[in-house]
C-alpha positions as semicolon CSV with decimal commas, in nm:
position;residue;x (nm);y (nm);z (nm)
1;M;-1,416;0,501;-0,422
2;M;-1,585;0,214;-0,193
3;N;-1,642;0,335;0,182
4;M;-1,719;0,008;0,308
5;S;-1,834;-0,147;0,674
6;G;-1,817;-0,507;0,814
7;G;-1,804;-0,725;1,093
8;A;-1,501;-0,561;1,269
9;D;-1,590;-0,226;1,126
10;R;-1,481;-0,127;1,573
11;Q;-1,194;-0,296;1,600
12;A;-1,043;-0,154;1,309
13;A;-1,140;0,209;1,398
14;V;-0,939;0,121;1,752
15;L;-0,636;0,002;1,540
16;K;-0,664;0,263;1,305
17;Q;-0,612;0,507;1,590
18;K;-0,353;0,312;1,832
19;I;-0,094;0,289;1,488
20;L;-0,194;0,667;1,374
21;N;-0,158;0,788;1,760
22;A;0,209;0,548;1,787
23;K;0,474;0,743;2,013
24;D;0,811;0,757;1,858
25;D;1,065;0,571;2,079
26;V;1,335;0,392;1,873
27;V;1,691;0,423;2,001
28;I;1,942;0,595;1,761
29;K;2,328;0,519;1,903
30;G;2,506;0,746;1,625
31;K;2,457;1,055;1,471
32;K;2,101;1,179;1,435
33;Y;2,018;1,379;1,090
34;Y;1,715;1,591;1,081
35;I;1,522;1,669;0,841
36;S;1,214;1,932;0,847
37;N;0,996;2,155;0,636
38;N;1,090;2,478;0,854
39;G;1,476;2,401;0,794
40;D;1,740;2,534;0,575
41;D;1,937;2,340;0,301
42;N;2,280;2,437;0,398
43;N;2,201;2,341;0,774
44;D;2,447;2,043;0,938
45;G;2,100;1,867;0,951
46;L;2,258;1,749;1,304
47;S;1,980;1,879;1,542
48;P;1,609;1,989;1,518
49;E;1,752;2,336;1,512
50;N;1,994;2,279;1,186
51;A;1,741;2,052;1,040
52;W;1,797;2,000;0,654
53;K;1,479;2,107;0,404
54;T;1,469;1,909;0,166
55;F;1,498;1,559;0,023
56;N;1,703;1,676;-0,236
57;K;1,980;1,777;0,035
58;F;1,981;1,441;0,169
59;H;2,047;1,249;-0,136
60;A;2,339;1,475;-0,257
61;M;2,504;1,412;0,058
62;G;2,576;1,035;-0,159
63;D;2,643;0,761;0,105
64;F;2,739;0,942;0,400
65;L;2,472;0,710;0,638
66;K;2,711;0,508;0,932
67;E;2,604;0,200;1,146
68;G;2,392;0,318;1,421
69;D;2,278;0,678;1,279
70;G;1,952;0,809;1,247
71;V;1,710;0,984;0,947
72;L;1,470;1,184;1,131
73;L;1,195;1,374;0,999
74;E;0,951;1,643;1,183
75;R;0,601;1,560;1,192
76;G;0,360;1,735;1,056
77;S;0,615;1,772;0,759
78;T;0,534;1,676;0,415
79;W;0,790;1,645;0,107
80;R;0,689;1,605;-0,238
81;V;0,953;1,322;-0,330
82;Y;0,993;1,056;-0,614
83;K;1,345;0,883;-0,587
84;D;1,381;0,550;-0,375
85;I;1,519;0,649;-0,021
86;T;1,817;0,350;-0,040
87;V;1,840;0,212;0,305
88;K;2,172;0,142;0,439
89;T;2,238;-0,118;0,678
90;G;2,237;-0,025;1,095
91;V;2,054;0,316;1,016
92;T;1,673;0,422;1,126
93;Y;1,496;0,614;0,956
94;C;1,195;0,750;1,168
95;A;0,964;1,088;1,320
96;Y;1,058;1,342;1,590
97;G;0,884;1,624;1,664
98;K;0,501;1,683;1,770
99;G;0,185;1,605;1,486
100;D;0,095;1,388;1,270
101;K;0,375;1,127;1,091
102;P;0,561;1,299;0,863
103;R;0,463;1,235;0,503
104;L;0,612;1,137;0,181
105;I;0,369;1,194;-0,137
106;G;0,506;1,045;-0,468
107;S;0,374;1,303;-0,636
108;D;0,671;1,601;-0,776
109;K;0,337;1,824;-0,804
110;N;-0,075;1,896;-0,755
111;Y;-0,141;1,882;-1,124
112;A;-0,493;2,063;-0,991
113;N;-0,393;2,381;-1,202
114;P;-0,511;2,439;-1,569
115;S;-0,180;2,540;-1,651
116;L;-0,046;2,224;-1,645
117;W;-0,286;2,043;-1,901
118;T;-0,318;2,114;-2,235
119;K;-0,632;2,006;-2,491
120;T;-0,517;1,755;-2,780
121;D;-0,687;1,705;-3,087
122;T;-0,880;1,391;-2,941
123;E;-1,179;1,487;-2,808
124;N;-1,197;1,512;-2,443
125;V;-0,806;1,423;-2,448
126;W;-0,567;1,660;-2,157
127;V;-0,213;1,569;-2,193
128;A;0,043;1,716;-1,885
129;D;0,410;1,698;-1,821
130;F;0,542;1,407;-1,594
131;P;0,897;1,461;-1,461
132;N;1,171;1,356;-1,740
133;D;1,400;1,186;-1,444
134;C;1,070;0,923;-1,427
135;I;0,978;0,615;-1,528
136;S;0,624;0,645;-1,540
137;V;0,253;0,715;-1,375
138;G;0,087;0,406;-1,243
139;N;-0,188;0,578;-1,045
140;I;-0,356;0,923;-1,098
141;I;-0,539;0,983;-0,748
142;F;-0,846;1,303;-0,727
143;D;-0,926;1,497;-0,469
144;V;-0,765;1,391;-0,187
145;D;-0,836;1,009;-0,238
146;K;-1,170;1,003;-0,387
147;F;-1,127;0,921;-0,734
148;T;-0,868;0,691;-0,924
149;G;-0,751;0,683;-1,230
150;W;-0,749;0,392;-1,484
151;K;-0,418;0,303;-1,604
152;C;-0,460;0,221;-1,999
153;R;-0,184;0,019;-2,230
154;S;-0,213;0,237;-2,526
155;K;-0,341;0,617;-2,644
156;T;-0,579;0,482;-2,809
157;E;-0,768;0,251;-2,540
158;V;-0,822;0,616;-2,374
159;K;-1,213;0,662;-2,464
160;K;-1,376;0,673;-2,088
161;D;-1,335;0,936;-1,802
162;L;-1,062;0,887;-1,524
163;R;-0,872;0,637;-1,828
164;F;-0,540;0,725;-1,838
165;F;-0,214;0,634;-2,063
166;A;0,156;0,723;-1,949
167;D;0,364;0,778;-2,234
168;R;0,743;0,682;-2,060
169;E;0,934;0,807;-2,362
170;N;0,792;1,115;-2,421
171;H;0,676;1,162;-2,027
172;K;0,353;1,278;-2,102
173;V;0,006;1,132;-1,895
174;Y;-0,312;1,165;-2,156
175;L;-0,644;1,166;-1,975
176;Y;-0,988;1,153;-2,102
177;L;-1,257;1,359;-1,897
178;S;-1,514;1,461;-2,058
179;A;-1,586;1,794;-1,822
180;G;-1,274;2,031;-1,913
181;N;-0,977;2,086;-1,823
182;P;-0,869;1,843;-1,525
183;G;-0,706;2,153;-1,301
184;E;-1,023;2,302;-1,317
185;I;-1,273;2,031;-1,200
186;Y;-1,050;1,908;-0,915
187;S;-0,931;2,047;-0,637
188;D;-0,636;1,797;-0,598
189;I;-0,446;1,541;-0,842
190;E;-0,154;1,330;-0,749
191;F;0,020;1,155;-0,997
192;C;0,236;0,852;-0,868
193;L;0,538;0,764;-0,994
194;R;0,758;0,505;-1,013
195;F;0,981;0,407;-0,759
196;D;0,991;0,277;-0,433
197;F;0,941;0,465;-0,123
198;F;1,230;0,256;0,047
199;S;1,395;0,019;-0,153
200;C;1,708;-0,203;-0,079
201;W;1,892;-0,395;-0,327
202;D;2,186;-0,518;-0,166
203;D;2,156;-0,866;0,047
204;T;2,456;-0,762;0,264
205;T;2,205;-0,440;0,417
206;H;2,107;-0,614;0,756
207;N;1,976;-0,398;1,106
208;V;1,714;-0,139;0,942
209;T;1,455;0,033;1,127
210;I;1,164;0,219;0,961
211;D;0,937;0,358;1,152
212;N;0,608;0,581;1,246
213;I;0,643;0,711;0,842
214;C;0,327;0,778;0,623
215;M;0,351;0,737;0,260
216;K;0,144;0,754;-0,002
217;Y;0,100;0,729;-0,382
218;C;0,405;0,583;-0,603
219;S;0,365;0,308;-0,800
220;G;0,612;0,081;-0,748
221;G;0,689;-0,057;-0,394
222;G;0,582;0,163;-0,079
223;I;0,926;-0,061;0,121
224;A;1,098;-0,275;-0,075
225;F;1,345;-0,533;0,025
226;C;1,458;-0,707;-0,322
227;A;1,742;-0,808;-0,276
228;G;1,696;-1,089;-0,009
229;G;1,924;-1,179;0,209
230;N;1,832;-0,916;0,469
231;S;1,815;-0,979;0,847
232;N;1,698;-0,793;1,142
233;I;1,459;-0,545;0,960
234;T;1,174;-0,358;1,161
235;V;0,887;-0,183;1,028
236;T;0,633;-0,062;1,299
237;N;0,373;0,196;1,297
238;C;0,357;0,322;0,941
239;E;0,046;0,431;0,715
240;I;0,100;0,290;0,319
241;G;-0,142;0,400;0,109
242;F;-0,200;0,411;-0,278
243;I;0,092;0,189;-0,398
244;G;0,182;-0,006;-0,694
245;G;-0,022;-0,003;-0,983
246;D;0,274;0,046;-1,274
247;F;0,389;-0,213;-1,559
248;L;0,666;-0,420;-1,422
249;G;0,868;-0,455;-1,762
250;D;0,887;-0,259;-2,084
251;D;0,628;-0,493;-2,227
252;N;0,313;-0,294;-2,085
253;A;0,218;-0,696;-1,958
254;V;0,230;-0,702;-1,569
255;R;0,179;-0,473;-1,326
256;G;0,269;-0,503;-0,973
257;G;0,320;-0,310;-0,631
258;N;0,307;-0,397;-0,225
259;G;0,276;-0,192;0,017
260;I;0,566;-0,401;0,239
261;G;0,759;-0,651;0,099
262;F;1,066;-0,907;0,171
263;W;1,211;-1,094;-0,161
264;A;1,369;-1,425;-0,144
265;D;1,591;-1,531;0,187
266;Q;1,505;-1,306;0,486
267;K;1,544;-1,380;0,887
268;N;1,427;-1,178;1,210
269;I;1,148;-0,961;1,034
270;L;0,906;-0,790;1,235
271;V;0,587;-0,536;1,081
272;K;0,335;-0,441;1,361
273;N;0,150;-0,206;1,387
274;N;0,106;-0,064;1,016
275;W;-0,182;0,077;0,813
276;V;-0,181;-0,057;0,477
277;Y;-0,444;0,013;0,239
278;H;-0,511;0,009;-0,149
279;D;-0,211;-0,156;-0,276
280;Y;-0,277;-0,278;-0,655
281;D;-0,101;-0,636;-0,527
282;A;-0,036;-0,737;-0,149
283;G;-0,069;-0,483;0,143
284;I;0,213;-0,737;0,315
285;S;0,449;-1,008;0,119
286;P;0,703;-1,195;0,180
287;Q;0,786;-1,401;-0,093
288;G;1,034;-1,511;-0,385
289;S;1,238;-1,830;-0,516
290;P;1,216;-2,203;-0,565
291;Y;1,491;-2,242;-0,256
292;M;1,424;-1,930;-0,044
293;I;1,454;-1,962;0,306
294;A;1,203;-1,743;0,535
295;E;1,301;-1,731;0,906
296;D;1,195;-1,602;1,244
297;I;0,909;-1,391;1,052
298;R;0,646;-1,232;1,245
299;I;0,370;-1,015;1,122
300;I;0,196;-0,890;1,378
301;E;-0,075;-0,616;1,465
302;N;-0,156;-0,438;1,144
303;L;-0,429;-0,355;0,957
304;I;-0,457;-0,410;0,592
305;E;-0,802;-0,262;0,434
306;Y;-0,839;-0,262;0,045
307;C;-0,571;-0,448;-0,144
308;T;-0,594;-0,677;-0,412
309;W;-0,419;-0,941;-0,139
310;S;-0,432;-0,829;0,241
311;Y;-0,140;-1,089;0,323
312;E;0,004;-1,299;0,053
313;A;0,319;-1,538;0,141
314;W;0,475;-1,654;-0,242
315;V;0,727;-1,941;-0,319
316;S;0,839;-1,985;-0,679
317;G;0,907;-2,344;-0,643
318;S;0,889;-2,682;-0,404
319;Y;1,178;-2,616;-0,170
320;G;1,115;-2,291;-0,046
321;K;1,058;-2,305;0,321
322;F;0,864;-2,045;0,561
323;I;1,029;-2,172;0,885
324;R;0,901;-1,953;1,234
325;H;0,635;-1,779;1,056
326;I;0,403;-1,572;1,272
327;F;0,122;-1,416;1,152
328;K;-0,124;-1,272;1,453
329;D;-0,372;-1,018;1,570
330;N;-0,433;-0,890;1,261
331;I;-0,690;-0,724;1,058
332;M;-0,793;-0,769;0,759
333;R;-1,046;-0,582;0,533
334;F;-1,197;-0,568;0,199
335;A;-1,012;-0,775;-0,028
336;G;-1,068;-0,713;-0,401
337;Y;-1,311;-0,338;-0,333
338;S;-1,059;-0,134;-0,447
339;W;-0,930;0,106;-0,756
340;A;-0,687;-0,200;-0,854
341;C;-0,934;-0,499;-0,887
342;E;-1,160;-0,295;-1,077
343;Q;-0,918;-0,289;-1,365
344;R;-0,695;-0,638;-1,307
345;P;-0,721;-0,964;-1,535
346;D;-0,782;-1,155;-1,219
347;P;-0,985;-1,001;-0,967
348;Q;-1,127;-1,374;-0,886
349;Y;-0,825;-1,415;-0,698
350;S;-0,856;-1,180;-0,447
351;S;-0,838;-1,286;-0,073
352;H;-0,689;-1,162;0,219
353;F;-0,478;-1,413;0,297
354;N;-0,329;-1,567;-0,054
355;G;-0,081;-1,925;-0,033
356;F;0,054;-2,019;-0,368
357;P;0,144;-2,119;-0,598
358;N;0,376;-2,416;-0,422
359;H;0,244;-2,718;-0,206
360;M;0,193;-2,437;0,107
361;A;0,129;-2,729;0,332
362;G;0,516;-2,828;0,290
363;C;0,659;-2,461;0,291
364;F;0,541;-2,393;0,623
365;V;0,754;-2,515;0,941
366;D;0,707;-2,466;1,350
367;S;0,459;-2,140;1,142
368;V;0,122;-2,027;1,339
369;Y;-0,188;-1,813;1,172
370;E;-0,378;-1,690;1,492
371;N;-0,627;-1,417;1,670
372;N;-0,647;-1,266;1,282
373;I;-1,025;-1,098;1,127
374;L;-1,065;-1,192;0,782
375;D;-1,341;-0,921;0,740
376;I;-1,534;-0,925;0,384
377;S;-1,362;-1,035;0,046
378;S;-1,483;-0,967;-0,296
379;W;-1,386;-1,352;-0,387
380;N;-1,232;-1,604;-0,146
381;L;-1,121;-1,518;0,230
382;V;-0,864;-1,700;0,146
383;A;-0,668;-1,880;-0,159
384;W;-0,431;-2,149;-0,048
385;N;-0,258;-2,427;-0,231
386;W;-0,266;-2,833;-0,078
387;F;-0,141;-3,024;-0,394
388;D;-0,454;-3,288;-0,218
389;G;-0,667;-3,140;-0,112
390;P;-0,776;-2,890;0,197
391;K;-0,640;-3,084;0,518
392;E;-0,493;-2,986;0,864
393;H;-0,057;-3,008;0,810
394;T;0,184;-2,977;1,139
395;G;0,386;-2,727;1,030
396;F;0,144;-2,427;0,997
397;K;-0,154;-2,434;1,271
398;V;-0,438;-2,209;1,183
399;R;-0,640;-2,187;1,521
400;N;-0,868;-1,916;1,636
401;N;-0,916;-1,676;1,381
402;T;-1,250;-1,438;1,279
403;F;-1,421;-1,450;0,974
404;Y;-1,715;-1,260;0,779
405;Q;-1,811;-1,261;0,473
406;S;-2,101;-1,081;0,265
407;E;-2,295;-1,173;0,033
408;N;-2,230;-0,960;-0,249
409;E;-2,355;-0,880;-0,645
410;R;-2,063;-1,048;-0,797
411;H;-2,119;-1,310;-0,684
412;M;-2,456;-1,501;-0,494
413;A;-2,218;-1,603;-0,242
414;L;-1,834;-1,629;-0,085
415;M;-1,614;-1,855;-0,303
416;Y;-1,387;-1,934;-0,058
417;G;-1,089;-2,127;-0,275
418;F;-0,790;-2,343;-0,249
419;H;-0,608;-2,340;-0,571
420;E;-0,341;-2,514;-0,741
421;I;-0,145;-2,234;-0,913
422;Y;-0,498;-2,068;-1,018
423;G;-0,713;-2,371;-1,031
424;G;-0,813;-2,654;-0,807
425;T;-1,142;-2,661;-0,565
426;I;-1,324;-2,361;-0,499
427;K;-1,617;-2,407;-0,205
428;T;-1,888;-2,193;-0,162
429;A;-2,128;-2,056;0,038
430;Y;-2,497;-1,934;0,007
431;C;-2,582;-1,930;0,387
432;Q;-2,421;-1,920;0,713
433;A;-2,414;-2,335;0,782
434;D;-2,200;-2,336;0,430
435;F;-1,992;-2,081;0,526
436;E;-1,906;-2,252;0,862
437;E;-1,811;-2,550;0,677
438;A;-1,616;-2,385;0,397
439;V;-1,348;-2,197;0,707
440;K;-1,303;-2,537;0,918
441;L;-1,112;-2,650;0,593
442;F;-0,845;-2,430;0,682
443;D;-0,945;-2,294;1,074
444;P;-1,050;-2,618;1,249
445;E;-1,090;-2,407;1,560
446;P;-1,221;-2,056;1,449
447;K;-1,294;-1,823;1,702
448;L;-1,629;-1,665;1,495
449;V;-1,764;-1,707;1,157
450;K;-2,070;-1,515;1,052
451;W;-2,258;-1,483;0,699
452;F;-2,394;-1,127;0,626
453;A;-2,677;-1,203;0,385
454;M;-2,762;-0,911;0,151
455;E;-3,077;-0,871;0,335
456;E;-2,962;-0,848;0,697
457;K;-2,617;-0,744;0,676
458;D;-2,563;-0,567;0,977
459;E;-2,216;-0,389;1,059
460;N;-2,220;-0,342;1,431
461;C;-2,255;-0,722;1,482
């Protein structure tokens, strides 16, 4: 996969270290339940010395958490999981101890084992089983993030290296690999299983904190509040990578997956100091129904890299509102330069800030988008929907943002779009002056605008 440089390399490196080294400072007033690789499922879980060992024990406990309780994962520990953690009202999910963030891996095992793969009758096609109690496999990651698979809609399409098909009915993965048995060729193979690491399907769930947890490799969502009606939700200091890619329904038509997502009505949401990367859809996204009201949403100081959309504000009807929506001090990098966009049917709509399909100028009230960095996109930096053309509007102040774009091989220049449900006017740029003109349609007072021509790109500008 690509390892790119851009205009914000230094700032991104600093922010990444700040996120990775964030301290544990959440307050838990109720019972604390501890889980550690060094624990024992026969323990009561109520102290570090008596921690549980596995999430099998956690799930087997049933509906035991009470408002004010906390679930603490030991730093340095790693768990392979593929069942949602269903968040509960008033509960905090966080880290304890010393070392790296606790890691949740959405693959039941490392499939880099020759005995797990069988050669099929089709040349260069190998088959492996995935768990019978799992829905599907949406992506495959090889050699610790170096390569990804290419998901096919049928077994007959598995004709090139790393193409694969997940047979949901029989729980098998068919992978094309001309070099030989995948378990011999690669040292690490992770099946991204279909589930959400943290999920909520209850609109009465409130006052939830998720802090300082690393989540990688699942083909559903990372953190998914899907019910609507949730409030007082905090997501801080997390690392969330390689999310999404499975089909949303049984018809193999649409694939999805957001790193951090909220659906429909939301109130008092804080998403701060997270590193989100390589997601199939959006890194972070509040979105939803025609009449949704998203109120007091703060998205601050996040690093979002290699997603189709770094940030997506999406409402499906003409009456939805984003009220006091604050999006500031975020660094967004390399939208569209990802495993996902290579496979998507619509890569031309990749962008850092995506507002659609409604008339977004009328959706925002008392909202601010400021001091963010938009650092190189394969297509648009901004895809923003005005029915009557780009113009400033009172409900959404855009100021003091930094814009970098690099001329690329896919396009002779940046395509900077304001679209009406995947249409509308595209503003192109072929030089610094063109780029400045385009940017000011969205941000009248940018902090910095920099165009990188192919022959003069400087990663340390």
